[in-house]
Coordinates of C-alpha atoms in Angstrom, one line a residue:
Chain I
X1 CA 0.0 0.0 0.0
X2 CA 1.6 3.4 -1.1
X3 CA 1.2 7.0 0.3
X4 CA -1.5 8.0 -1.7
X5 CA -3.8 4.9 -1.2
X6 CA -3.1 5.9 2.4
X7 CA -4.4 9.3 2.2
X8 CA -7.5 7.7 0.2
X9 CA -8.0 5.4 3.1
X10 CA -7.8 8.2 6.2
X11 CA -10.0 10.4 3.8
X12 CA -12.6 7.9 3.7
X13 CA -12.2 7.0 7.5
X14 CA -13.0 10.9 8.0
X15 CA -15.8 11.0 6.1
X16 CA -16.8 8.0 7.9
X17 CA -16.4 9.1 11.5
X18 CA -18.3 11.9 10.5
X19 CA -21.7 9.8 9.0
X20 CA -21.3 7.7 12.1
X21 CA -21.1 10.6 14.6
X22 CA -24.0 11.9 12.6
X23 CA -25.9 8.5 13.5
X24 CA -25.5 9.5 17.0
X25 CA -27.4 12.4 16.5
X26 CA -30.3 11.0 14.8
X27 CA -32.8 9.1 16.8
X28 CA -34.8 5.9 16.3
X29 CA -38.1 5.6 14.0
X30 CA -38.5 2.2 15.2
X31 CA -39.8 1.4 19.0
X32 CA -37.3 0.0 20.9
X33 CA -39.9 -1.2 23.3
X34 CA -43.1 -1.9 22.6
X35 CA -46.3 -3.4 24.5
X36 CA -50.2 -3.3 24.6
X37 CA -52.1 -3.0 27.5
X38 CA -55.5 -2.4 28.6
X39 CA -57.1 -0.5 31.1
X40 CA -61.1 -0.4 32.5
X41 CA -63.2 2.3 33.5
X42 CA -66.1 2.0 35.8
X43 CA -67.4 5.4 36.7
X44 CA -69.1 6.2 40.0
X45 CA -73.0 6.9 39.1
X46 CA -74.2 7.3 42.6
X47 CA -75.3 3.5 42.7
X48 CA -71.9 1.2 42.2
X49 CA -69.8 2.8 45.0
X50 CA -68.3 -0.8 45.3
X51 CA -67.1 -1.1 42.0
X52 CA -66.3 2.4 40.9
X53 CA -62.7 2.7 39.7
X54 CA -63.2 6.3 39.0
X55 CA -66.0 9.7 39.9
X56 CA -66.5 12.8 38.2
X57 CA -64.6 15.0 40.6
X58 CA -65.6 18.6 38.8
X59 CA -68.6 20.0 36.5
X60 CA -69.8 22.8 34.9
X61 CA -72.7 25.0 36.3
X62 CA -75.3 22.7 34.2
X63 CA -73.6 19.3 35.7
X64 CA -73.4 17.3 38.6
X65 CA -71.1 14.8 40.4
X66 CA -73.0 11.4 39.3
X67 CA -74.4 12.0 35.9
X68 CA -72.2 12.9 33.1
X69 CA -72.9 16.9 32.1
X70 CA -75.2 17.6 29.0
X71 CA -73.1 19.3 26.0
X72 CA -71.3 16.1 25.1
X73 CA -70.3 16.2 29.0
X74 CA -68.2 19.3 27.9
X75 CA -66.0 20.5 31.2
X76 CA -66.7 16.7 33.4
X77 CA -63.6 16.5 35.2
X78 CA -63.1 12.3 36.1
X79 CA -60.3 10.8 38.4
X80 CA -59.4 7.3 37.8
X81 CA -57.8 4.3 39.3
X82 CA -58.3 1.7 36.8
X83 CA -56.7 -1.9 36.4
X84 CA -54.8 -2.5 33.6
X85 CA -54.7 -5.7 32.3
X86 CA -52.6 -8.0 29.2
X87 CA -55.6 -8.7 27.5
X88 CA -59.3 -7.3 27.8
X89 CA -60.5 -9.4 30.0
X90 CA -62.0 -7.0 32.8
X91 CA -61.6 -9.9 35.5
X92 CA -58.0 -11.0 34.7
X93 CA -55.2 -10.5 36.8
X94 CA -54.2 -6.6 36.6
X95 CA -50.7 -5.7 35.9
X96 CA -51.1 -2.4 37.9
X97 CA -53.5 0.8 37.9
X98 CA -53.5 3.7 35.3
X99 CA -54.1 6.7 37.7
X100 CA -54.6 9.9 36.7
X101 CA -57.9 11.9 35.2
X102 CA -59.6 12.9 31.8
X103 CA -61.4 15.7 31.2
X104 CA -64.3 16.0 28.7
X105 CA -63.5 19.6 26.4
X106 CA -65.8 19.9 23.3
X107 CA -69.1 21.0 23.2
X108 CA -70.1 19.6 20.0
X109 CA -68.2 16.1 20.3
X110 CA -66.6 13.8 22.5
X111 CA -63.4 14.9 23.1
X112 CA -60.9 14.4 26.0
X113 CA -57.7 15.3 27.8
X114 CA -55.8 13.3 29.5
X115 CA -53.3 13.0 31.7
X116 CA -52.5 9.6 33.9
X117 CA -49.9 7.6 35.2
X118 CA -49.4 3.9 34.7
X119 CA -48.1 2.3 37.5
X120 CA -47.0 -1.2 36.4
X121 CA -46.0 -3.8 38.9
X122 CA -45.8 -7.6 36.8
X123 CA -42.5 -9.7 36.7
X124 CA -42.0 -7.9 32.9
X125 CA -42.3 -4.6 34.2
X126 CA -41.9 -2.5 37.5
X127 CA -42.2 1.4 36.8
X128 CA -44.2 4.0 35.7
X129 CA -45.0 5.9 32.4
X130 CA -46.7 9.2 32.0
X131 CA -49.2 9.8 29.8
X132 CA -50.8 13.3 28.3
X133 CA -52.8 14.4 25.4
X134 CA -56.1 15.1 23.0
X135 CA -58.2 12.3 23.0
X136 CA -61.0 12.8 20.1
X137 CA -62.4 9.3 21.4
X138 CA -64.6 8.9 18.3
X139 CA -62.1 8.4 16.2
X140 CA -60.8 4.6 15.6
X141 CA -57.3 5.4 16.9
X142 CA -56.0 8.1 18.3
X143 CA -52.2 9.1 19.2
X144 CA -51.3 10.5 22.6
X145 CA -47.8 10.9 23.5
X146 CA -46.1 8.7 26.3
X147 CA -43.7 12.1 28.1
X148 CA -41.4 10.6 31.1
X149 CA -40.8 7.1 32.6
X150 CA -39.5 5.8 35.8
X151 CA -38.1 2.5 36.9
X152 CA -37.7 0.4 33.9
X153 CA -38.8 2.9 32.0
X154 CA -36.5 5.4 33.4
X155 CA -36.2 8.8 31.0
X156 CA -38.4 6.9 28.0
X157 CA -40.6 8.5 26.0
X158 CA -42.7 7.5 22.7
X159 CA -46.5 7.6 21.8
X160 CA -49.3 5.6 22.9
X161 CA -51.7 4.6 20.6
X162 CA -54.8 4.2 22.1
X163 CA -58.4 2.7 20.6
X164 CA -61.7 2.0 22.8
X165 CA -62.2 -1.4 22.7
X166 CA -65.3 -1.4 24.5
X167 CA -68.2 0.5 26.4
X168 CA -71.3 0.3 27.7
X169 CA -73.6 3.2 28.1
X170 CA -72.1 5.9 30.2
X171 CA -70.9 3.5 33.3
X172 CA -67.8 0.9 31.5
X173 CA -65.3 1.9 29.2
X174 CA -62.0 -0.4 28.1
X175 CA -59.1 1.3 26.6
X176 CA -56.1 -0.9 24.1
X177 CA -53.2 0.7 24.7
X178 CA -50.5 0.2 22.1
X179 CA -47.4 1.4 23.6
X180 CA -44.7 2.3 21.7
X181 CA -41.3 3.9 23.1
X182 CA -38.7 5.5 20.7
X183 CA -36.3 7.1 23.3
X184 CA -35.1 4.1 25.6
X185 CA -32.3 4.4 27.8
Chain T
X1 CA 4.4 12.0 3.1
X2 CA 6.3 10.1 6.0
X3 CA 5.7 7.9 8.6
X4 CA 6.0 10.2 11.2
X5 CA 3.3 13.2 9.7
X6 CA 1.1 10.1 8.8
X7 CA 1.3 9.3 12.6
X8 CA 0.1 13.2 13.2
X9 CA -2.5 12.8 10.7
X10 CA -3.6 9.4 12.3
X11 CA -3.9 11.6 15.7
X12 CA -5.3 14.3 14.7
X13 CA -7.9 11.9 13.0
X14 CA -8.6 10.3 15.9
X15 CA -9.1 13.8 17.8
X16 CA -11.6 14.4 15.5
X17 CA -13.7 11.3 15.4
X18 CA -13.9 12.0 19.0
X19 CA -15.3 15.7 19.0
X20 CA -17.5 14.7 16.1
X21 CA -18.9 12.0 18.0
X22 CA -19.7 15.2 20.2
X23 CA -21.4 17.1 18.2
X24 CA -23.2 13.7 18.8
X25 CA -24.3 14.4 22.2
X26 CA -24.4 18.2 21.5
X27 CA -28.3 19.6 21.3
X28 CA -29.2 22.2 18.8
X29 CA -30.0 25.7 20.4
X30 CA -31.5 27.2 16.9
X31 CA -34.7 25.9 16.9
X32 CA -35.4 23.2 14.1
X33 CA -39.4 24.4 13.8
X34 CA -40.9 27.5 14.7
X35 CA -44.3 29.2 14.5
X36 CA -46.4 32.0 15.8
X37 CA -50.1 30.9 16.8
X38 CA -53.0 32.7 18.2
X39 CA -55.7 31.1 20.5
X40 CA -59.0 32.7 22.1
X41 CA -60.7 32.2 24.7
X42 CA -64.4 32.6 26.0
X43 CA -65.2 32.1 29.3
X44 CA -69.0 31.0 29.9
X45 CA -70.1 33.4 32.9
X46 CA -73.8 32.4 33.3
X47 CA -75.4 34.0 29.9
X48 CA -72.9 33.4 27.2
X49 CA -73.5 29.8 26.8
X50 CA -73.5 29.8 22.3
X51 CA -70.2 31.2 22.3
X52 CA -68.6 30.3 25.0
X53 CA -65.2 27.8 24.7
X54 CA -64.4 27.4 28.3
X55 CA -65.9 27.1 31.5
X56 CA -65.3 26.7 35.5
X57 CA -65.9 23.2 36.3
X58 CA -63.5 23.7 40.1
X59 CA -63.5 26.3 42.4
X60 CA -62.6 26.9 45.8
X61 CA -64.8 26.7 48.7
X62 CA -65.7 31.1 47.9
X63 CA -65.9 30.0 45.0
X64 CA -68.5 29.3 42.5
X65 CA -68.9 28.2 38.8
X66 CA -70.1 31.2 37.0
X67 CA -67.9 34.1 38.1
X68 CA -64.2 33.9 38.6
X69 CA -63.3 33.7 42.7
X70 CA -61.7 36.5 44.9
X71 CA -58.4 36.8 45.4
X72 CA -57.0 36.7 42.2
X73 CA -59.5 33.5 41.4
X74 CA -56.8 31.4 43.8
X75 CA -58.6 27.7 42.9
X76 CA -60.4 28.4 39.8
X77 CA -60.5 24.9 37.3
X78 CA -60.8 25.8 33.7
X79 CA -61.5 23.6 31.1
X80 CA -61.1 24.9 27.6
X81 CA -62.1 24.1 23.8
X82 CA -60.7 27.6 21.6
X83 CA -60.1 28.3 18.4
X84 CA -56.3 28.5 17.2
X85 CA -56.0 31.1 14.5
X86 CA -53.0 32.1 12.1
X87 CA -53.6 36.3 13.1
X88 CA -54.9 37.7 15.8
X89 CA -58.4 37.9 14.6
X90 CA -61.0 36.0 16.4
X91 CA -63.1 35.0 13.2
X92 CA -60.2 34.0 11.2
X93 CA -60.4 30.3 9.9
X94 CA -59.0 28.1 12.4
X95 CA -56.3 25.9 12.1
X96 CA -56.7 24.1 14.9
X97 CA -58.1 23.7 18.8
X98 CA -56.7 24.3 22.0
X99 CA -57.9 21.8 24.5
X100 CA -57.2 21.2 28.0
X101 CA -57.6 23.1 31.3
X102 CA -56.1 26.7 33.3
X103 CA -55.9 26.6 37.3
X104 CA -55.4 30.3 38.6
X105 CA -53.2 29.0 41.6
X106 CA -51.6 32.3 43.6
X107 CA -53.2 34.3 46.0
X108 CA -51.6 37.4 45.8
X109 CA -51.5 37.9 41.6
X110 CA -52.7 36.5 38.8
X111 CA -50.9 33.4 38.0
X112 CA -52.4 29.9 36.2
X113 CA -51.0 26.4 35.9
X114 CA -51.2 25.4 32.1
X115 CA -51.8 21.8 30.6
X116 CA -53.0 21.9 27.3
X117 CA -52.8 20.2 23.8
X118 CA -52.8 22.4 20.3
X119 CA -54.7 19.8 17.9
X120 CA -53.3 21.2 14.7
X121 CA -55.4 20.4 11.5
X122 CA -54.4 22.8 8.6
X123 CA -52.7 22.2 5.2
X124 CA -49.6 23.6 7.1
X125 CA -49.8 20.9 10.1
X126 CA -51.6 17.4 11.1
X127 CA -50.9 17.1 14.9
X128 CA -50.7 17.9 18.3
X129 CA -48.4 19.3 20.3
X130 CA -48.6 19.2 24.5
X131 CA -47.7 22.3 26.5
X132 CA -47.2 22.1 30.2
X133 CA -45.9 25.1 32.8
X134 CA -46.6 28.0 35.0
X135 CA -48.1 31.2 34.0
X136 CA -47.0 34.3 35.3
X137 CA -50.0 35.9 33.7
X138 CA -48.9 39.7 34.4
X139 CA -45.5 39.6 33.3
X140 CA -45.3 40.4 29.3
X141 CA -43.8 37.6 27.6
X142 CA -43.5 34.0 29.8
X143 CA -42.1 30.8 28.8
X144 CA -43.6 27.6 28.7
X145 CA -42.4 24.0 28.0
X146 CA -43.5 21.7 25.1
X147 CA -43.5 18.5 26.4
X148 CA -44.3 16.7 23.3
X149 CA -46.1 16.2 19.7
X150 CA -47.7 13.5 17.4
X151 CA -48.4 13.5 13.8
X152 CA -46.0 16.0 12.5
X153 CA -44.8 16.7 15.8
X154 CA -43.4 13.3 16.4
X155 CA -41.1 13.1 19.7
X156 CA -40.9 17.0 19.3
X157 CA -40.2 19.0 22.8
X158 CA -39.8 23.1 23.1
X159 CA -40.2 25.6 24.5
X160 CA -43.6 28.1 23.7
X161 CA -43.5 32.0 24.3
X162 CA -47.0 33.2 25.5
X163 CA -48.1 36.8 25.4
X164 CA -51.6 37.8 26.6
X165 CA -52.4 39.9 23.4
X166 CA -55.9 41.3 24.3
X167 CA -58.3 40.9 26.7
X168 CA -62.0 42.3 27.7
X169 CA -63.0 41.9 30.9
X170 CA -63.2 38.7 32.6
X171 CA -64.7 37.2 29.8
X172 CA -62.5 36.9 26.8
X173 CA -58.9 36.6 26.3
X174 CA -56.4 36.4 23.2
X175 CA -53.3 34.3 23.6
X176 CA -50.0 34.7 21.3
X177 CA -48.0 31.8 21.0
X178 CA -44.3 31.6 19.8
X179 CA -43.7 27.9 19.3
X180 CA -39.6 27.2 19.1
X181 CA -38.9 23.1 19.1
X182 CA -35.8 22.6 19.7
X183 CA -35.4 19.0 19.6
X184 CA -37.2 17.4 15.6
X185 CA -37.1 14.1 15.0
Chain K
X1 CA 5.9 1.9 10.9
X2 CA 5.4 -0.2 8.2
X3 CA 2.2 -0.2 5.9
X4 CA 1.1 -3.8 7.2
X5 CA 1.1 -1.7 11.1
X6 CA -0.7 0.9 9.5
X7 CA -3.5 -1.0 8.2
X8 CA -3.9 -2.3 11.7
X9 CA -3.9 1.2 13.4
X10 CA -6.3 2.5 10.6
X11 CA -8.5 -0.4 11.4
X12 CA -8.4 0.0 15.4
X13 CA -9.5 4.2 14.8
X14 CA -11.7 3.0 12.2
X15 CA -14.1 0.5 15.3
X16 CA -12.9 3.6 17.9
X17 CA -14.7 6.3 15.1
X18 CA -17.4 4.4 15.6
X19 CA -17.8 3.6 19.0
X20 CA -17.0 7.2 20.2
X21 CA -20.1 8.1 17.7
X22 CA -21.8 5.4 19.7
X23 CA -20.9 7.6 22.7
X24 CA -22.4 10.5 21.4
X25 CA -26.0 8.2 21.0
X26 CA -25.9 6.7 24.3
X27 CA -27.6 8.9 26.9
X28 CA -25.7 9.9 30.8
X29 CA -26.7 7.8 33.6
X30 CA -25.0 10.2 36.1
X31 CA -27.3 13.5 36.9
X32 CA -25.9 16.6 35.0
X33 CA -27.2 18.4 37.4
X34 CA -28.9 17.7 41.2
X35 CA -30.6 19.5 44.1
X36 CA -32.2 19.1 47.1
X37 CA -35.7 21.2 47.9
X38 CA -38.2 21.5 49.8
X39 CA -41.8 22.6 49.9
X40 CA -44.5 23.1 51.9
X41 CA -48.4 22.9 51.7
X42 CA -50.8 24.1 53.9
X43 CA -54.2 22.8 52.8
X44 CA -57.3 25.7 53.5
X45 CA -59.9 24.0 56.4
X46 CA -62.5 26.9 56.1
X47 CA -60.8 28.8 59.0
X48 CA -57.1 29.4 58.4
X49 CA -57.9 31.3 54.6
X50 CA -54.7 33.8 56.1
X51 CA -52.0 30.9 55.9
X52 CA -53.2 28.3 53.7
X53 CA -51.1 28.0 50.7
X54 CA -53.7 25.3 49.0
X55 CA -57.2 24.7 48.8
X56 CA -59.8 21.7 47.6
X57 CA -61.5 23.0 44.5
X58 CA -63.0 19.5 43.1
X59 CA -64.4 16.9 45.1
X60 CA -66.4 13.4 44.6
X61 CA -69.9 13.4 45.5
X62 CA -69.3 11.9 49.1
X63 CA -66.9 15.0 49.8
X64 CA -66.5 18.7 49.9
X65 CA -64.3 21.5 50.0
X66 CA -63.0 22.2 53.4
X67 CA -62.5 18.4 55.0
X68 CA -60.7 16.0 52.2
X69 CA -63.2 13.1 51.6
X70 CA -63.7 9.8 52.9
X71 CA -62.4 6.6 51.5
X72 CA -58.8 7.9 51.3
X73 CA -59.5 11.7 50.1
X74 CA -60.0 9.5 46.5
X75 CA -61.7 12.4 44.2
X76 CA -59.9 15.2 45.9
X77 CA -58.3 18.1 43.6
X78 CA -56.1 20.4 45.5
X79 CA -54.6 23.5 43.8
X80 CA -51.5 25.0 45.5
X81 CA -48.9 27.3 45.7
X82 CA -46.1 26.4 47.9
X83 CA -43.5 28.2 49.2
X84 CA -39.7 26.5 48.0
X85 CA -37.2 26.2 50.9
X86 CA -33.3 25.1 50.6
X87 CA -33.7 23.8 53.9
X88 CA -36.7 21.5 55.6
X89 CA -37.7 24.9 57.9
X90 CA -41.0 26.6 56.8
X91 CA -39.7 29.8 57.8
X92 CA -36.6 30.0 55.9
X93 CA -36.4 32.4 52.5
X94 CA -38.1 30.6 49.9
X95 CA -36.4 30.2 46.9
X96 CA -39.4 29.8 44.3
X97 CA -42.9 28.5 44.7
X98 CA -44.5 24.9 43.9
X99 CA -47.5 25.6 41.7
X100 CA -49.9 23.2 40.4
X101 CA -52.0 20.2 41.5
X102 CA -52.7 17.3 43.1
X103 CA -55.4 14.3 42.8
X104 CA -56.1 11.8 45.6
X105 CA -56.8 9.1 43.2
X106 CA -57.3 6.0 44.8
X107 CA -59.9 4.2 47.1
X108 CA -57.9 2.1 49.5
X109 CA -54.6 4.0 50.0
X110 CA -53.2 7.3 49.9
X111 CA -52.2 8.0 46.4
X112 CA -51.9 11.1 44.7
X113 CA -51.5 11.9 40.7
X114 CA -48.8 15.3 40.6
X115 CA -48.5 17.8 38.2
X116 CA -47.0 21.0 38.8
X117 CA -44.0 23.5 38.5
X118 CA -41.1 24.9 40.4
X119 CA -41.0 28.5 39.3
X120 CA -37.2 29.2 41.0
X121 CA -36.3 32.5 41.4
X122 CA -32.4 32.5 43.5
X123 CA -29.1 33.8 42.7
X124 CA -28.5 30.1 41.6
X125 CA -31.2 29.2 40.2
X126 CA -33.3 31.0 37.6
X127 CA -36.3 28.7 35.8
X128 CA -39.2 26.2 35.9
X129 CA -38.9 22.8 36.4
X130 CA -41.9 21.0 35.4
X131 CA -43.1 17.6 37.5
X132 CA -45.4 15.0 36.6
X133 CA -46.6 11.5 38.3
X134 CA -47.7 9.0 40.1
X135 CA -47.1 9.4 44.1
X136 CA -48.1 6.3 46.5
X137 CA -47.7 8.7 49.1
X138 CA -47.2 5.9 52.0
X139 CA -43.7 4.7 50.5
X140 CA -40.9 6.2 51.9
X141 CA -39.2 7.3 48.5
X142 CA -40.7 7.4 45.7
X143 CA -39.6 8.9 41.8
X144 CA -41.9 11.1 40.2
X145 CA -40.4 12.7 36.6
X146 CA -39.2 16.0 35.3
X147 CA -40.6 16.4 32.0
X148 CA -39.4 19.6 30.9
X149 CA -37.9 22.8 31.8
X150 CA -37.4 26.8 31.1
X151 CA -34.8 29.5 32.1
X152 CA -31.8 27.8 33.5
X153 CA -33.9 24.0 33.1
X154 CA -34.3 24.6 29.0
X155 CA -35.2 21.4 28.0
X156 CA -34.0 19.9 30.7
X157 CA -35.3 16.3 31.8
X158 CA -35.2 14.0 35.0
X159 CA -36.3 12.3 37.9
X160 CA -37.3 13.8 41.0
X161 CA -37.4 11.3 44.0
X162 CA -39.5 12.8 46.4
X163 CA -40.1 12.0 50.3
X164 CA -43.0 13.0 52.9
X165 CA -40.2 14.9 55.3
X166 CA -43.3 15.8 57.8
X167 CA -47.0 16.2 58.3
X168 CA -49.3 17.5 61.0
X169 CA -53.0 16.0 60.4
X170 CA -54.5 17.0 57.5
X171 CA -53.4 20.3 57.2
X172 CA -49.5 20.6 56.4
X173 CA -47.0 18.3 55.1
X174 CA -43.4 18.7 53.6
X175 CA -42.2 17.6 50.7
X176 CA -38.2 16.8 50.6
X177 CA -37.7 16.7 46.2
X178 CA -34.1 15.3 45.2
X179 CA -33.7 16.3 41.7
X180 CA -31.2 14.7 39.7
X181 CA -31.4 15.7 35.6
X182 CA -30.2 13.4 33.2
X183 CA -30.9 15.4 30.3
X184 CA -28.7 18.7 30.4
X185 CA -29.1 21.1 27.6

């Protein structure tokens, strides 16, 4: 190998350890972690203290605290403590409890915002993930974005895609949750 | 060229592969998206109910749900659908909602808590973006945090500029908002 | 230095290019930063409106606003504005103020959902630091995150672990917050 097909060589390798520098800059389009949960939602209508997982906690003027508010239930303010579960099975064994609240904020549609916790407690996972976002719940699938981690999921952060699997009337709701994380550390 | 200066070049080389790898780590300060937003507010007081976008759903025990509470509204819940416009004019075309809640939450001034999502649906934009902080509402310009995006937004986190840019009475108020992500994916 | 040695050493750079680039992907597991506050909340009872630095302002429909509720203060929203002290004394200069809210939101413990901001305002520190998560308030330590941050935080991220230093009743508690940041703009 002469001189020259040296200096070929290192001028490749600098081009090089630049691209590859410039790969540590870019981030992941792929999840690297991904799971699907589901969580259940029975709300407190006066009648089911026992089995309640969650109660409208604020309403406006025209509401009240155990019927959801006329106006597409426009400014109903709900905390929840709901099980979430590996499949959607409201009676298997939970996983751990999605905490947090929603809060109905459209007058002409069912819309929601949301912010909630889940705390997840299994042999695959110990730690917490922190949800928040726009929930226009008549739409199939809806993104919300997954913002902080602890635990296992220490400083992660990705979207959650999330899809109402079920509901009955105004009482049960069940949430798929397709978790997908794209800043693991 | 010699062994000995291809042994500086190999060095010098190797320097670099390091502090490029550092510009790895490094973070960009000149923000990688930017936009100026407007959003309005209408605060339903009892008789406005048609054009009203937000209402009181908490207040404090002095409180109630119609008129904003003494000192400085300390308590107040807000939970808001507005209009996002490209100018500051209230009957412009919207590009988009704002959605989420206000707590006023000082005694002594005016300040609010903000979480809120900007559900962005314009030829411009298709997504949210989630915006999170505290509200010094008297002081000109204030900063608050972008937590995160979908759609468009993707994994995007920034920082957002709010400016109260009108406001009549207790009723209706006109947010600017200077939107500067910082980190794009 | 013959060309065969040269080959080698061009080889051994060529792995080390790309595994200091590797460096600049993978993410610091020491805090960049780390502090140790504390805060203080003095929850409004209907009789001490002069001191109280919180009040109830949402409630389920077993509760109300001056007494937190039955069946572990679940459905309880409480807006406050701490006081920020470098030391665990409730006398001492604050250094910012803890705005935001908290949720009781569960049925058979004490467990509250966090979201809220330091707004710091020292000689060394200037900024917002922005909270959010789940708090089983009965473990000694437990991590809530740092989502985002202004001033001297910009976009800043962490993990605050967060202790119950002291309470009296139902009416004040301290807060000890260790803040370590992981992400260090």
């Amino acid at each position: 190998m002469g001189a020259r097909s040296l200096v070929v060589l290192l001028f490749l390798m600098f081009i090089l350890s630049f691209s590859s520098a410039y790969q540590g800059k870019k981030k992941q389009y792929k999840p690297c972690k991904q799971m699907v949960l589901y969580f259940h939602d029975v709300l407190y209508n006066g009648q089911n203290a026992a089995n309640a997982t969650s109660a409208i906690v604020g309403a406006p003027q025209w509401g009240n605290l155990t019927i959801l508010a006329d106006k597409f239930h426009f400014g109903d303010v709900v905390v929840f403590d709901d099980p979430i579960t590996l499949d959607n099975n409201f009676h298997s064994k939970p996983v751990g409890r999605a905490q947090g609240m929603y809060i109905y904020d459209t007058k002409n549609t069912f819309t929601a915002w949301l912010g909630f916790t889940f705390v997840l407690n299994s042999t695959d996972f110990q730690g917490t993930l922190n949800f928040m976002g726009a929930d226009p719940i008549m739409v199939k699938t809806r993104d919300i974005t997954v913002v902080s981690g602890t635990g296992d999921f220490f400083m992660h952060r990705g979207i959650a895609t999330i899809m109402t699997d079920a509901f009955e009337g105004e009482v049960y709701f069940r949430l798929r949750v397709d978790i997908k994380l794209y800043e693991c550390w």
